[in-house]
Amino acid sequence: MGEKQNLNENEEVAAIDETVEEVEETVSEIEQLTKELEETQDRYLRVQAELANIQKRNAKERQDAAKYRSQVLANELLPVVDNLERALEIEVEDEKALNLKKGVEMVYNSFVEALKSEGIEVINPVNEPFDPNFHMSIQVQALEEGQEADTVVSVVQKGYSLKDRVLRPAMVIVAQ
């Protein structure tokens, strides 16, 4: 009977060893699956964040497109406004020329109002400090009495801005 007991004990030990190995394999598989699940969750969260960023970027681009929709047209029309201003500077004396000048002035005023309605403003910095973000210095002039250094003394060509964006900097003469 002692041998039978030893056999049963050996079989039991073998069965236990086998069960322990199966449990260890299962634990190993669970650990591997847990690791894969964590990696998948991490990728999922990253994809969600990326999607949220893309949506925010697209919304901002749409807002900017709507906000600055008239920029291209304004850049094309600014030289027209400059030419109308030059035409209005011409001195005329006869009746026909005065009527023509009055018509040009009406067209000019319409252009200026249309630009304002789209948020386009004139940059006219006379007697203001020079700011390279809004002004382009094309000439330097010696300081005269009452002037401060780095102050705009004259505007050669008006600048324009659309909301918070500079369409064209003002070309200026700066006192030094």
PDB file of C-alpha atoms in Angstrom:
ATOM      1  CA  MET A   1       0.000   0.000   0.000  1.00  0.00           C
ATOM      2  CA  GLY A   2       2.926   2.313   0.595  1.00  0.00           C
ATOM      3  CA  GLU A   3       3.850   2.180  -3.057  1.00  0.00           C
ATOM      4  CA  LYS A   4       0.325   2.992  -4.114  1.00  0.00           C
ATOM      5  CA  GLN A   5       0.346   5.978  -1.871  1.00  0.00           C
ATOM      6  CA  ASN A   6       3.646   7.126  -3.358  1.00  0.00           C
ATOM      7  CA  LEU A   7       2.211   6.730  -6.838  1.00  0.00           C
ATOM      8  CA  ASN A   8      -0.858   8.703  -5.933  1.00  0.00           C
ATOM      9  CA  GLU A   9       1.269  11.367  -4.321  1.00  0.00           C
ATOM     10  CA  ASN A  10       3.547  11.480  -7.370  1.00  0.00           C
ATOM     11  CA  GLU A  11       0.514  11.700  -9.625  1.00  0.00           C
ATOM     12  CA  GLU A  12      -0.920  14.415  -7.430  1.00  0.00           C
ATOM     13  CA  VAL A  13       2.373  16.311  -7.478  1.00  0.00           C
ATOM     14  CA  ALA A  14       2.572  15.921 -11.255  1.00  0.00           C
ATOM     15  CA  ALA A  15      -1.012  17.103 -11.591  1.00  0.00           C
ATOM     16  CA  ILE A  16      -0.289  20.055  -9.317  1.00  0.00           C
ATOM     17  CA  ASP A  17       2.870  20.875 -11.281  1.00  0.00           C
ATOM     18  CA  GLU A  18       0.874  20.671 -14.476  1.00  0.00           C
ATOM     19  CA  THR A  19      -1.831  22.927 -13.035  1.00  0.00           C
ATOM     20  CA  VAL A  20       0.818  25.391 -11.816  1.00  0.00           C
ATOM     21  CA  GLU A  21       2.320  25.483 -15.323  1.00  0.00           C
ATOM     22  CA  GLU A  22      -1.114  26.059 -16.845  1.00  0.00           C
ATOM     23  CA  VAL A  23      -1.826  28.821 -14.314  1.00  0.00           C
ATOM     24  CA  GLU A  24       1.572  30.418 -15.042  1.00  0.00           C
ATOM     25  CA  GLU A  25       0.873  30.280 -18.784  1.00  0.00           C
ATOM     26  CA  THR A  26      -2.579  31.785 -18.224  1.00  0.00           C
ATOM     27  CA  VAL A  27      -1.088  34.521 -16.017  1.00  0.00           C
ATOM     28  CA  SER A  28       1.527  35.182 -18.714  1.00  0.00           C
ATOM     29  CA  GLU A  29      -1.210  35.390 -21.360  1.00  0.00           C
ATOM     30  CA  ILE A  30      -3.260  37.708 -19.134  1.00  0.00           C
ATOM     31  CA  GLU A  31      -0.217  39.946 -18.606  1.00  0.00           C
ATOM     32  CA  GLN A  32       0.437  40.014 -22.364  1.00  0.00           C
ATOM     33  CA  LEU A  33      -3.213  40.785 -23.116  1.00  0.00           C
ATOM     34  CA  THR A  34      -3.271  43.476 -20.422  1.00  0.00           C
ATOM     35  CA  LYS A  35      -0.181  45.073 -21.942  1.00  0.00           C
ATOM     36  CA  GLU A  36      -1.734  44.961 -25.437  1.00  0.00           C
ATOM     37  CA  LEU A  37      -4.982  46.445 -24.056  1.00  0.00           C
ATOM     38  CA  GLU A  38      -3.063  49.309 -22.410  1.00  0.00           C
ATOM     39  CA  GLU A  39      -1.196  49.995 -25.668  1.00  0.00           C
ATOM     40  CA  THR A  40      -4.466  49.948 -27.618  1.00  0.00           C
ATOM     41  CA  GLN A  41      -6.111  52.295 -25.111  1.00  0.00           C
ATOM     42  CA  ASP A  42      -3.123  54.633 -25.352  1.00  0.00           C
ATOM     43  CA  ARG A  43      -3.322  54.650 -29.161  1.00  0.00           C
ATOM     44  CA  TYR A  44      -7.069  55.241 -28.933  1.00  0.00           C
ATOM     45  CA  LEU A  45      -6.583  58.251 -26.637  1.00  0.00           C
ATOM     46  CA  ARG A  46      -3.879  59.640 -28.924  1.00  0.00           C
ATOM     47  CA  VAL A  47      -6.127  59.263 -31.971  1.00  0.00           C
ATOM     48  CA  GLN A  48      -8.947  61.002 -30.097  1.00  0.00           C
ATOM     49  CA  ALA A  49      -6.628  63.891 -29.164  1.00  0.00           C
ATOM     50  CA  GLU A  50      -5.355  64.138 -32.741  1.00  0.00           C
ATOM     51  CA  LEU A  51      -8.926  64.219 -34.050  1.00  0.00           C
ATOM     52  CA  ALA A  52      -9.846  66.954 -31.565  1.00  0.00           C
ATOM     53  CA  ASN A  53      -6.793  68.972 -32.674  1.00  0.00           C
ATOM     54  CA  ILE A  54      -7.723  68.561 -36.340  1.00  0.00           C
ATOM     55  CA  GLN A  55     -11.276  69.712 -35.621  1.00  0.00           C
ATOM     56  CA  LYS A  56     -10.016  72.764 -33.709  1.00  0.00           C
ATOM     57  CA  ARG A  57      -7.545  73.607 -36.488  1.00  0.00           C
ATOM     58  CA  ASN A  58     -10.267  73.285 -39.146  1.00  0.00           C
ATOM     59  CA  ALA A  59     -12.632  75.496 -37.145  1.00  0.00           C
ATOM     60  CA  LYS A  60      -9.896  78.146 -36.780  1.00  0.00           C
ATOM     61  CA  GLU A  61      -9.088  77.973 -40.489  1.00  0.00           C
ATOM     62  CA  ARG A  62     -12.785  78.428 -41.346  1.00  0.00           C
ATOM     63  CA  GLN A  63     -13.007  81.401 -38.964  1.00  0.00           C
ATOM     64  CA  ASP A  64      -9.873  82.966 -40.450  1.00  0.00           C
ATOM     65  CA  ALA A  65     -11.138  82.374 -43.991  1.00  0.00           C
ATOM     66  CA  ALA A  66     -14.382  84.148 -43.140  1.00  0.00           C
ATOM     67  CA  LYS A  67     -12.594  86.907 -41.239  1.00  0.00           C
ATOM     68  CA  TYR A  68     -10.075  87.619 -44.003  1.00  0.00           C
ATOM     69  CA  ARG A  69     -12.214  86.704 -47.022  1.00  0.00           C
ATOM     70  CA  SER A  70     -11.777  90.123 -48.614  1.00  0.00           C
ATOM     71  CA  GLN A  71      -7.976  90.230 -48.313  1.00  0.00           C
ATOM     72  CA  VAL A  72      -7.185  89.142 -51.872  1.00  0.00           C
ATOM     73  CA  LEU A  73      -9.722  91.514 -53.405  1.00  0.00           C
ATOM     74  CA  ALA A  74      -8.535  94.370 -51.186  1.00  0.00           C
ATOM     75  CA  ASN A  75      -4.924  93.833 -52.274  1.00  0.00           C
ATOM     76  CA  GLU A  76      -6.073  94.105 -55.898  1.00  0.00           C
ATOM     77  CA  LEU A  77      -8.129  97.270 -55.250  1.00  0.00           C
ATOM     78  CA  LEU A  78      -5.619  99.255 -53.177  1.00  0.00           C
ATOM     79  CA  PRO A  79      -3.734 100.473 -56.273  1.00  0.00           C
ATOM     80  CA  VAL A  80      -7.090 101.631 -57.700  1.00  0.00           C
ATOM     81  CA  VAL A  81      -7.722 103.679 -54.552  1.00  0.00           C
ATOM     82  CA  ASP A  82      -4.184 105.119 -54.822  1.00  0.00           C
ATOM     83  CA  ASN A  83      -4.849 106.165 -58.437  1.00  0.00           C
ATOM     84  CA  LEU A  84      -8.173 107.760 -57.527  1.00  0.00           C
ATOM     85  CA  GLU A  85      -6.419 109.758 -54.788  1.00  0.00           C
ATOM     86  CA  ARG A  86      -3.809 110.922 -57.306  1.00  0.00           C
ATOM     87  CA  ALA A  87      -6.570 111.941 -59.706  1.00  0.00           C
ATOM     88  CA  LEU A  88      -8.253 113.974 -56.960  1.00  0.00           C
ATOM     89  CA  GLU A  89      -5.000 115.847 -56.246  1.00  0.00           C
ATOM     90  CA  ILE A  90      -4.990 117.373 -59.743  1.00  0.00           C
ATOM     91  CA  GLU A  91      -6.107 121.007 -59.766  1.00  0.00           C
ATOM     92  CA  VAL A  92      -8.789 121.794 -62.361  1.00  0.00           C
ATOM     93  CA  GLU A  93     -10.532 125.020 -63.266  1.00  0.00           C
ATOM     94  CA  ASP A  94     -13.040 124.594 -66.061  1.00  0.00           C
ATOM     95  CA  GLU A  95     -16.601 123.375 -65.456  1.00  0.00           C
ATOM     96  CA  LYS A  96     -16.300 120.032 -67.264  1.00  0.00           C
ATOM     97  CA  ALA A  97     -13.123 119.130 -65.410  1.00  0.00           C
ATOM     98  CA  LEU A  98     -14.708 120.093 -62.078  1.00  0.00           C
ATOM     99  CA  ASN A  99     -17.698 117.848 -62.816  1.00  0.00           C
ATOM    100  CA  LEU A 100     -15.387 114.995 -63.787  1.00  0.00           C
ATOM    101  CA  LYS A 101     -13.371 115.494 -60.616  1.00  0.00           C
ATOM    102  CA  LYS A 102     -16.592 115.471 -58.570  1.00  0.00           C
ATOM    103  CA  GLY A 103     -17.546 112.135 -60.198  1.00  0.00           C
ATOM    104  CA  VAL A 104     -14.115 110.677 -59.436  1.00  0.00           C
ATOM    105  CA  GLU A 105     -14.492 111.873 -55.842  1.00  0.00           C
ATOM    106  CA  MET A 106     -17.854 110.100 -55.568  1.00  0.00           C
ATOM    107  CA  VAL A 107     -16.290 106.864 -56.877  1.00  0.00           C
ATOM    108  CA  TYR A 108     -13.380 107.269 -54.444  1.00  0.00           C
ATOM    109  CA  ASN A 109     -15.742 107.804 -51.491  1.00  0.00           C
ATOM    110  CA  SER A 110     -17.717 104.701 -52.492  1.00  0.00           C
ATOM    111  CA  PHE A 111     -14.499 102.671 -52.592  1.00  0.00           C
ATOM    112  CA  VAL A 112     -13.431 103.938 -49.177  1.00  0.00           C
ATOM    113  CA  GLU A 113     -16.828 103.123 -47.647  1.00  0.00           C
ATOM    114  CA  ALA A 114     -16.816  99.647 -49.204  1.00  0.00           C
ATOM    115  CA  LEU A 115     -13.342  99.012 -47.781  1.00  0.00           C
ATOM    116  CA  LYS A 116     -14.425 100.215 -44.330  1.00  0.00           C
ATOM    117  CA  SER A 117     -17.502  97.995 -44.391  1.00  0.00           C
ATOM    118  CA  GLU A 118     -15.192  95.001 -44.899  1.00  0.00           C
ATOM    119  CA  GLY A 119     -12.986  96.026 -41.954  1.00  0.00           C
ATOM    120  CA  ILE A 120     -10.206  97.572 -44.049  1.00  0.00           C
ATOM    121  CA  GLU A 121      -8.714 100.609 -42.362  1.00  0.00           C
ATOM    122  CA  VAL A 122      -6.120 103.175 -43.431  1.00  0.00           C
ATOM    123  CA  ILE A 123      -2.790 103.190 -41.611  1.00  0.00           C
ATOM    124  CA  ASN A 124      -1.942 106.889 -41.395  1.00  0.00           C
ATOM    125  CA  PRO A 125       0.824 107.265 -38.793  1.00  0.00           C
ATOM    126  CA  VAL A 126       1.836 110.938 -39.126  1.00  0.00           C
ATOM    127  CA  ASN A 127       3.403 112.180 -35.858  1.00  0.00           C
ATOM    128  CA  GLU A 128       3.280 108.682 -34.351  1.00  0.00           C
ATOM    129  CA  PRO A 129       6.307 106.597 -33.300  1.00  0.00           C
ATOM    130  CA  PHE A 130       7.729 104.452 -36.095  1.00  0.00           C
ATOM    131  CA  ASP A 131       6.515 100.839 -35.834  1.00  0.00           C
ATOM    132  CA  PRO A 132       8.070  98.361 -38.293  1.00  0.00           C
ATOM    133  CA  ASN A 133       4.996  96.127 -37.923  1.00  0.00           C
ATOM    134  CA  PHE A 134       2.828  98.766 -39.633  1.00  0.00           C
ATOM    135  CA  HIS A 135       5.261 101.134 -41.334  1.00  0.00           C
ATOM    136  CA  MET A 136       8.031 100.826 -43.888  1.00  0.00           C
ATOM    137  CA  SER A 137      10.646 103.566 -43.661  1.00  0.00           C
ATOM    138  CA  ILE A 138      11.776 104.627 -47.112  1.00  0.00           C
ATOM    139  CA  GLN A 139      13.644 107.761 -46.056  1.00  0.00           C
ATOM    140  CA  VAL A 140      15.144 109.358 -42.965  1.00  0.00           C
ATOM    141  CA  GLN A 141      14.928 113.085 -42.343  1.00  0.00           C
ATOM    142  CA  ALA A 142      16.874 115.238 -39.887  1.00  0.00           C
ATOM    143  CA  LEU A 143      15.060 116.203 -36.714  1.00  0.00           C
ATOM    144  CA  GLU A 144      13.371 119.573 -36.801  1.00  0.00           C
ATOM    145  CA  GLU A 145      12.340 121.628 -33.831  1.00  0.00           C
ATOM    146  CA  GLY A 146       9.511 120.004 -31.879  1.00  0.00           C
ATOM    147  CA  GLN A 147       9.992 116.557 -33.408  1.00  0.00           C
ATOM    148  CA  GLU A 148      11.012 113.440 -31.544  1.00  0.00           C
ATOM    149  CA  ALA A 149      13.425 110.833 -32.884  1.00  0.00           C
ATOM    150  CA  ASP A 150      11.913 107.803 -34.630  1.00  0.00           C
ATOM    151  CA  THR A 151       8.668 109.648 -35.322  1.00  0.00           C
ATOM    152  CA  VAL A 152       6.856 109.470 -38.655  1.00  0.00           C
ATOM    153  CA  VAL A 153       6.926 112.928 -40.226  1.00  0.00           C
ATOM    154  CA  SER A 154       5.362 112.148 -43.587  1.00  0.00           C
ATOM    155  CA  VAL A 155       3.448 109.375 -45.360  1.00  0.00           C
ATOM    156  CA  VAL A 156       4.512 108.698 -48.952  1.00  0.00           C
ATOM    157  CA  GLN A 157       1.955 105.915 -49.494  1.00  0.00           C
ATOM    158  CA  LYS A 158      -0.912 105.020 -47.169  1.00  0.00           C
ATOM    159  CA  GLY A 159      -0.924 101.637 -45.549  1.00  0.00           C
ATOM    160  CA  TYR A 160      -3.965  99.450 -44.993  1.00  0.00           C
ATOM    161  CA  SER A 161      -4.950  96.802 -42.478  1.00  0.00           C
ATOM    162  CA  LEU A 162      -7.715  94.220 -42.501  1.00  0.00           C
ATOM    163  CA  LYS A 163      -8.907  93.731 -38.943  1.00  0.00           C
ATOM    164  CA  ASP A 164      -5.639  92.761 -37.174  1.00  0.00           C
ATOM    165  CA  ARG A 165      -3.635  91.904 -40.312  1.00  0.00           C
ATOM    166  CA  VAL A 166      -1.512  94.379 -42.283  1.00  0.00           C
ATOM    167  CA  LEU A 167      -2.401  94.326 -45.980  1.00  0.00           C
ATOM    168  CA  ARG A 168       0.183  96.905 -46.943  1.00  0.00           C
ATOM    169  CA  PRO A 169       2.486  98.844 -44.589  1.00  0.00           C
ATOM    170  CA  ALA A 170       2.491 102.621 -44.802  1.00  0.00           C
ATOM    171  CA  MET A 171       5.581 103.940 -46.624  1.00  0.00           C
ATOM    172  CA  VAL A 172       6.871 106.709 -44.405  1.00  0.00           C
ATOM    173  CA  ILE A 173       9.632 109.251 -43.806  1.00  0.00           C
ATOM    174  CA  VAL A 174      11.030 109.065 -40.275  1.00  0.00           C
ATOM    175  CA  ALA A 175      12.740 111.794 -38.242  1.00  0.00           C
ATOM    176  CA  GLN A 176      16.191 110.876 -36.905  1.00  0.00           C
TER     177      GLN A 176
END
